[in-house]
Amino acid sequence: MSRLRFHQAPSPKPGRTEVWAERDGELVCSLEVMAAPVRLAGATLRTAGIANVFTEEGHRRRGYASALMAHAHETLADVGYSTVALFGIPGFYGQFGYATIGCDFAMEVDIEVAAQEVGTHRLRPASAADLPAVAEIYNAVNAGLDGSVVRDPGDWIGLRHGSTILGTTCLWIAEDAAGASVGYLALREDVSRAEVIDGGFTESAVAPSLVAHAAVEAVKRRAPSIRFELHPKVGLGSYVRRMECKLESVRPRDSGYMLRILDLNAVLRAVLPTLRARAAECGEEAPSHLRIKTPLGTTAVDIGGPGPERSLTLPHERLTQLLFGYWSAGEIAEAENVSIAPEDLPWLAALFPRGDAYCYEPDRY
């Protein structure tokens, strides 16, 4: 029986690599990978993104996608990636070790409410020359947001929706009186809806100008309301949340923004300074060392607490969700194949607080 042969080559899409499998010279399945560094606990994880996993018709249900995913994971680990992320469909990617880490948020504001905002900044359509400034503003606003993707000002390609590269379409720049870029607003390209998919500013005084411009664009699109798909506790989302709005929050169980750990040691080394800082605030309950056992292996970390060493045993999917705060320590303790002593829950909750990791639409793939 012939074996699968794996290949890779640069993709026509900027910043992506195509990976595919052939059998007897015939393409059977393919996917794309790209760099997508993710923030966690004050650190940046070297993360790869996987997109467009596809098995050719006539070759499905034969394990080819599983083999290709395993090959991609091994290759990415070999070149130093500690984690890999994707945006998955329900009930499929969990079998490959992925766990949901991110929420979906949307705030709906009536046009009449948004139109009351008084802006003092000029907004103009963005060009490719504005992308570095947008990336820098975004990075500053979201520096503490777990799950957010770090944008490289040197090569950020701009807005995208799914796998479609959009560049600067529907991206607006806010300028101050001196002509400096002090904010940005990104709307979904579909003109039948008024949806803000990203926005940021250098100071909160810019926020009314961004909301007022969103209202102008919504009127052009004949939309009765504006849907702000932003994190409600960060930047422009935090400003909108204080307005009269309807907040929608969805926490998928086995789909959406998902991540898999490739190198547990590298992940724990990256977040160790934050873990030690949190342990220092736990008092005598915090252990000196934490030994974590998963199917990926056993890792011990020195978190510097005054207490004795403690151990956790859990699937790496649940560890992923604990690290990103998607599930609380108490929720993790009740999951299948998890071993956490009840007396350990208080300091675990302090080390791994519940959170709302998030990835903005332009960074999804």
Coordinates of C-alpha atoms in Angstrom, one line a residue:
M1 CA 0.0 0.0 0.0
S2 CA 1.4 3.4 -0.9
R3 CA 2.1 5.9 1.8
L4 CA 1.1 9.6 2.1
R5 CA 3.7 12.1 0.9
F6 CA 3.7 15.5 2.5
H7 CA 4.7 18.7 0.8
Q8 CA 4.8 22.4 1.5
A9 CA 5.3 25.6 -0.4
P10 CA 4.7 29.4 0.0
S11 CA 1.1 30.3 -0.6
P12 CA 0.0 33.1 -2.9
K13 CA -1.7 34.6 0.2
P14 CA 0.7 36.9 2.1
G15 CA 2.4 35.3 5.0
R16 CA 1.0 31.8 4.5
T17 CA 2.5 28.4 3.7
E18 CA 0.5 25.7 1.9
V19 CA 0.9 22.1 3.3
W20 CA -0.7 19.2 1.5
A21 CA -0.7 15.4 1.3
E22 CA -0.5 13.2 -1.8
R23 CA -1.1 9.6 -2.4
D24 CA 0.0 7.9 -5.6
G25 CA 0.7 11.4 -6.9
E26 CA -2.9 12.6 -6.3
L27 CA -3.8 15.5 -3.9
V28 CA -5.9 14.2 -1.0
C29 CA -6.0 17.0 1.5
S30 CA -4.4 20.3 2.3
L31 CA -4.2 23.2 4.8
E32 CA -2.5 26.5 5.3
V33 CA -0.2 27.7 8.2
M34 CA 0.9 31.2 9.2
A35 CA 2.6 32.9 12.2
A36 CA -0.1 34.2 14.6
P37 CA 1.7 35.0 18.0
V38 CA -0.8 35.0 20.9
R39 CA -0.8 36.9 24.2
L40 CA -1.1 35.1 27.4
A41 CA -0.5 36.3 31.0
G42 CA 1.8 39.1 29.9
A43 CA 3.8 36.9 27.5
T44 CA 3.7 36.3 23.8
L45 CA 3.4 32.6 22.8
R46 CA 5.0 31.6 19.5
T47 CA 1.8 30.4 17.9
A48 CA 1.1 29.1 14.4
G49 CA -2.3 29.5 12.9
I50 CA -3.9 26.7 10.8
A51 CA -6.6 27.5 8.2
N52 CA -8.5 26.0 5.3
V53 CA -8.2 22.3 6.3
F54 CA -9.7 20.5 3.3
T55 CA -10.0 17.0 2.1
E56 CA -10.7 16.4 -1.5
E57 CA -14.1 14.8 -2.3
G58 CA -13.6 11.0 -2.8
H59 CA -10.8 10.9 -0.2
R60 CA -12.8 11.7 2.9
R61 CA -13.3 9.6 6.0
R62 CA -10.0 7.8 5.4
G63 CA -7.9 9.5 8.1
Y64 CA -6.0 11.8 5.6
A65 CA -6.9 15.0 7.5
S66 CA -5.8 13.4 10.8
A67 CA -2.5 12.4 9.2
L68 CA -1.9 15.9 7.7
M69 CA -2.8 17.6 11.0
A70 CA -0.3 15.3 12.9
H71 CA 2.4 16.1 10.3
A72 CA 1.7 19.9 10.6
H73 CA 1.9 19.7 14.4
E74 CA 5.2 17.8 14.3
T75 CA 6.7 20.1 11.8
L76 CA 5.6 23.3 13.7
A77 CA 7.0 21.9 16.9
D78 CA 10.3 21.1 15.3
V79 CA 10.7 24.7 14.2
G80 CA 10.0 26.1 17.6
Y81 CA 6.2 26.9 17.8
S82 CA 4.9 26.3 21.3
T83 CA 1.2 26.5 20.4
V84 CA -1.1 26.2 17.4
A85 CA -4.5 27.8 17.0
L86 CA -7.4 27.7 14.6
F87 CA -11.1 28.7 14.2
G88 CA -12.9 25.4 14.3
I89 CA -16.3 24.0 13.5
P90 CA -18.3 22.2 16.2
G91 CA -17.3 18.7 17.2
F92 CA -14.3 18.2 14.9
Y93 CA -11.0 19.7 16.1
G94 CA -11.3 18.4 19.6
Q95 CA -10.1 15.0 18.4
F96 CA -6.7 16.7 17.4
G97 CA -6.2 18.1 20.9
Y98 CA -7.7 21.6 20.4
A99 CA -9.7 23.3 23.1
T100 CA -11.8 26.4 22.9
I101 CA -10.2 29.5 24.5
G102 CA -12.0 32.5 23.1
C103 CA -15.4 34.2 23.6
D104 CA -17.5 36.0 21.0
F105 CA -18.8 39.4 21.9
A106 CA -21.1 41.9 20.3
M107 CA -22.7 45.2 21.5
E108 CA -25.6 46.6 19.6
V109 CA -26.2 50.3 19.7
D110 CA -29.2 52.1 18.1
I111 CA -28.3 54.7 15.5
E112 CA -30.0 57.5 17.5
V113 CA -27.8 56.7 20.5
A114 CA -24.5 56.5 18.5
A115 CA -25.4 59.7 16.6
Q116 CA -25.4 61.7 19.9
E117 CA -21.6 61.2 20.2
V118 CA -19.8 64.4 19.3
G119 CA -16.4 63.8 17.6
T120 CA -13.6 66.3 17.2
H121 CA -11.3 64.3 15.1
R122 CA -11.2 64.0 11.3
L123 CA -11.6 60.5 9.9
R124 CA -10.3 59.5 6.5
P125 CA -10.0 56.3 4.5
A126 CA -6.9 54.3 5.3
S127 CA -4.1 53.4 2.8
A128 CA -1.4 50.7 3.0
A129 CA 0.9 53.3 4.5
D130 CA -1.3 53.5 7.6
L131 CA -1.1 49.8 8.4
P132 CA 2.0 50.1 10.7
A133 CA 0.4 52.9 12.7
V134 CA -2.9 50.8 13.1
A135 CA -0.9 47.8 14.2
E136 CA 1.0 49.9 16.8
I137 CA -2.2 51.4 18.2
Y138 CA -3.8 48.0 18.3
N139 CA -0.9 46.4 20.1
A140 CA -0.8 49.2 22.7
V141 CA -4.6 48.9 23.4
N142 CA -4.6 45.1 23.6
A143 CA -1.2 44.5 25.3
G144 CA -3.0 42.9 28.3
L145 CA -5.7 41.0 26.5
D146 CA -5.2 37.2 26.5
G147 CA -5.8 35.5 23.2
S148 CA -5.2 38.6 21.1
V149 CA -2.9 38.2 18.2
V150 CA 0.2 40.4 18.2
R151 CA 0.4 42.4 15.0
D152 CA 3.9 43.1 13.5
P153 CA 3.9 46.7 12.3
G154 CA 6.5 45.7 9.7
D155 CA 4.4 43.2 7.8
W156 CA 0.8 43.3 9.1
I157 CA -1.4 42.9 6.0
G158 CA -4.5 44.7 7.3
L159 CA -8.1 43.6 7.6
R160 CA -9.2 40.2 6.5
H161 CA -12.4 38.2 6.9
G162 CA -11.8 34.4 7.1
S163 CA -9.3 33.6 4.4
T164 CA -10.1 36.6 2.2
I165 CA -7.5 39.3 2.3
L166 CA -9.1 42.8 2.4
G167 CA -6.2 45.1 3.1
T168 CA -7.6 48.6 4.0
T169 CA -11.2 48.2 2.7
C170 CA -13.5 49.9 5.2
L171 CA -10.7 50.9 7.5
W172 CA -10.7 54.5 8.7
I173 CA -8.0 56.6 10.4
A174 CA -8.7 59.3 13.0
E175 CA -6.3 62.2 13.0
D176 CA -5.7 65.0 15.5
A177 CA -5.3 68.7 14.6
A178 CA -1.7 68.1 13.7
G179 CA -2.5 65.3 11.3
A180 CA -1.2 62.5 13.5
S181 CA -2.9 59.1 13.5
V182 CA -4.6 58.8 16.9
G183 CA -7.2 56.1 16.2
Y184 CA -8.8 53.7 13.7
L185 CA -12.1 52.1 13.0
A186 CA -12.7 49.0 10.9
L187 CA -16.1 48.1 9.5
R188 CA -17.2 44.8 7.9
E189 CA -17.0 45.0 4.1
D190 CA -20.6 43.9 3.7
V191 CA -22.5 47.1 3.1
S192 CA -25.9 45.5 4.0
R193 CA -24.8 45.6 7.6
A194 CA -23.2 48.1 10.0
E195 CA -20.7 46.1 12.0
V196 CA -17.5 47.4 13.6
I197 CA -15.0 44.6 13.7
D198 CA -12.0 46.5 15.2
G199 CA -11.2 49.9 16.6
G200 CA -8.6 51.5 18.8
F201 CA -7.2 54.9 19.9
T202 CA -4.2 56.5 21.6
E203 CA -6.4 58.2 24.2
S204 CA -10.1 57.8 25.2
A205 CA -10.9 61.3 23.9
V206 CA -10.8 59.8 20.4
A207 CA -13.6 57.3 21.1
P208 CA -16.6 59.7 20.5
S209 CA -15.2 60.5 17.1
L210 CA -15.0 56.8 16.2
V211 CA -18.5 56.1 17.4
A212 CA -19.9 59.1 15.6
H213 CA -18.2 58.0 12.4
A214 CA -19.7 54.5 12.8
A215 CA -23.1 56.2 13.0
V216 CA -22.5 58.1 9.8
E217 CA -21.5 54.9 8.0
A218 CA -24.5 53.1 9.4
V219 CA -26.8 55.7 8.0
K220 CA -25.2 55.3 4.6
R221 CA -25.8 51.5 4.8
R222 CA -29.4 52.2 6.0
A223 CA -28.9 50.1 9.1
P224 CA -31.0 50.8 12.2
S225 CA -28.2 50.0 14.6
I226 CA -24.5 49.4 14.8
R227 CA -23.1 46.1 16.0
F228 CA -19.7 46.5 17.7
E229 CA -17.9 43.1 17.7
L230 CA -15.3 44.2 20.2
H231 CA -14.1 43.0 23.7
P232 CA -16.4 44.9 26.1
K233 CA -13.6 45.5 28.7
V234 CA -10.9 46.8 26.4
G235 CA -10.4 50.1 24.5
L236 CA -13.2 51.1 22.2
G237 CA -15.3 48.2 23.4
S238 CA -15.1 49.4 27.0
Y239 CA -16.3 52.8 25.8
V240 CA -19.2 51.4 23.9
R241 CA -20.1 49.1 26.8
R242 CA -20.8 52.3 28.9
M243 CA -23.3 53.5 26.3
E244 CA -26.9 52.3 26.0
C245 CA -26.3 49.0 24.3
K246 CA -27.3 45.3 24.2
L247 CA -24.4 43.0 25.0
E248 CA -24.3 39.5 23.5
S249 CA -21.7 37.0 24.9
V250 CA -21.2 33.5 23.5
R251 CA -18.8 30.9 25.0
P252 CA -18.6 28.0 22.5
R253 CA -17.9 24.6 24.0
D254 CA -16.0 22.8 21.2
S255 CA -15.7 25.3 18.4
G256 CA -14.7 28.8 17.6
Y257 CA -11.3 30.1 18.7
M258 CA -9.3 27.0 19.6
L259 CA -5.7 26.3 20.6
R260 CA -3.5 23.3 21.1
I261 CA -0.3 23.1 23.1
L262 CA 2.7 21.8 21.3
D263 CA 5.5 22.5 23.8
L264 CA 4.2 22.7 27.4
N265 CA 7.6 23.6 28.9
A266 CA 7.9 26.6 26.6
V267 CA 4.4 27.8 27.4
L268 CA 5.0 27.5 31.2
R269 CA 8.4 29.3 30.9
A270 CA 6.7 32.1 29.1
V271 CA 4.0 32.7 31.7
L272 CA 6.2 31.9 34.7
P273 CA 6.8 35.6 35.8
T274 CA 3.1 36.2 36.0
L275 CA 2.5 32.9 37.9
R276 CA 5.2 33.9 40.4
A277 CA 3.7 37.3 40.9
R278 CA 0.2 35.8 41.4
A279 CA 1.7 33.2 43.8
A280 CA 3.3 35.9 45.9
E281 CA -0.2 37.3 46.6
C282 CA -1.6 34.0 47.6
G283 CA 0.1 33.9 51.0
E284 CA 0.9 30.6 52.6
E285 CA -1.4 28.6 50.4
A286 CA 0.7 28.9 47.3
P287 CA 3.0 25.9 46.6
S288 CA 6.7 26.2 46.1
H289 CA 6.5 24.0 42.9
L290 CA 3.6 23.0 40.7
R291 CA 3.8 19.6 39.0
I292 CA 1.5 19.3 36.0
K293 CA 0.8 15.9 34.5
T294 CA -0.9 15.6 31.1
P295 CA -0.6 13.1 28.2
L296 CA 2.0 15.5 26.8
G297 CA 4.3 14.6 29.8
T298 CA 5.0 15.9 33.2
T299 CA 6.3 19.4 33.9
A300 CA 7.3 21.0 37.2
V301 CA 7.5 24.8 37.6
D302 CA 9.0 26.7 40.5
I303 CA 6.4 29.3 41.3
G304 CA 8.1 30.4 44.6
G305 CA 5.3 29.9 47.1
P306 CA 5.9 29.0 50.7
G307 CA 3.9 25.8 50.7
P308 CA 4.8 22.3 49.6
E309 CA 4.9 21.0 46.1
R310 CA 1.5 20.3 44.6
S311 CA 0.4 18.2 41.6
L312 CA -2.3 18.4 38.9
T313 CA -3.4 15.6 36.6
L314 CA -5.5 16.6 33.7
P315 CA -5.9 16.4 29.9
H316 CA -3.9 19.0 28.0
E317 CA -7.1 20.4 26.5
R318 CA -8.3 21.3 30.0
L319 CA -4.9 22.7 30.9
T320 CA -5.2 24.9 27.9
Q321 CA -8.5 26.2 29.1
L322 CA -7.2 26.7 32.6
L323 CA -4.2 28.7 31.4
F324 CA -6.4 31.0 29.3
G325 CA -9.1 31.3 32.0
Y326 CA -11.8 29.9 29.7
W327 CA -12.9 27.6 32.4
S328 CA -12.4 28.4 36.1
A329 CA -10.4 26.1 38.4
G330 CA -13.6 24.9 39.9
E331 CA -15.1 24.0 36.5
I332 CA -11.9 22.2 35.5
A333 CA -11.9 20.2 38.7
E334 CA -15.3 18.8 37.7
A335 CA -14.3 17.7 34.2
E336 CA -13.5 14.2 33.2
N337 CA -10.0 12.8 33.8
V338 CA -9.0 15.7 36.1
S339 CA -7.5 15.2 39.5
I340 CA -7.5 18.3 41.7
A341 CA -7.8 18.2 45.4
P342 CA -10.6 20.5 46.8
E343 CA -8.0 22.2 49.1
D344 CA -6.0 23.3 46.1
L345 CA -8.9 25.2 44.4
P346 CA -8.3 28.6 46.2
W347 CA -4.7 29.0 45.1
L348 CA -5.4 27.6 41.7
A349 CA -8.1 30.2 41.2
A350 CA -5.6 32.8 42.1
L351 CA -2.9 31.5 39.8
F352 CA -5.3 30.9 36.9
P353 CA -8.1 33.5 37.2
R354 CA -11.2 33.2 35.0
G355 CA -10.9 35.4 31.9
D356 CA -12.4 36.3 28.5
A357 CA -9.7 35.6 25.9
Y358 CA -10.5 37.2 22.6
C359 CA -9.4 37.5 19.0
Y360 CA -10.5 40.4 16.8
E361 CA -12.1 39.6 13.4
P362 CA -9.2 41.0 11.3
D363 CA -6.8 38.5 12.9
R364 CA -9.0 35.5 12.4
Y365 CA -8.0 33.0 9.7

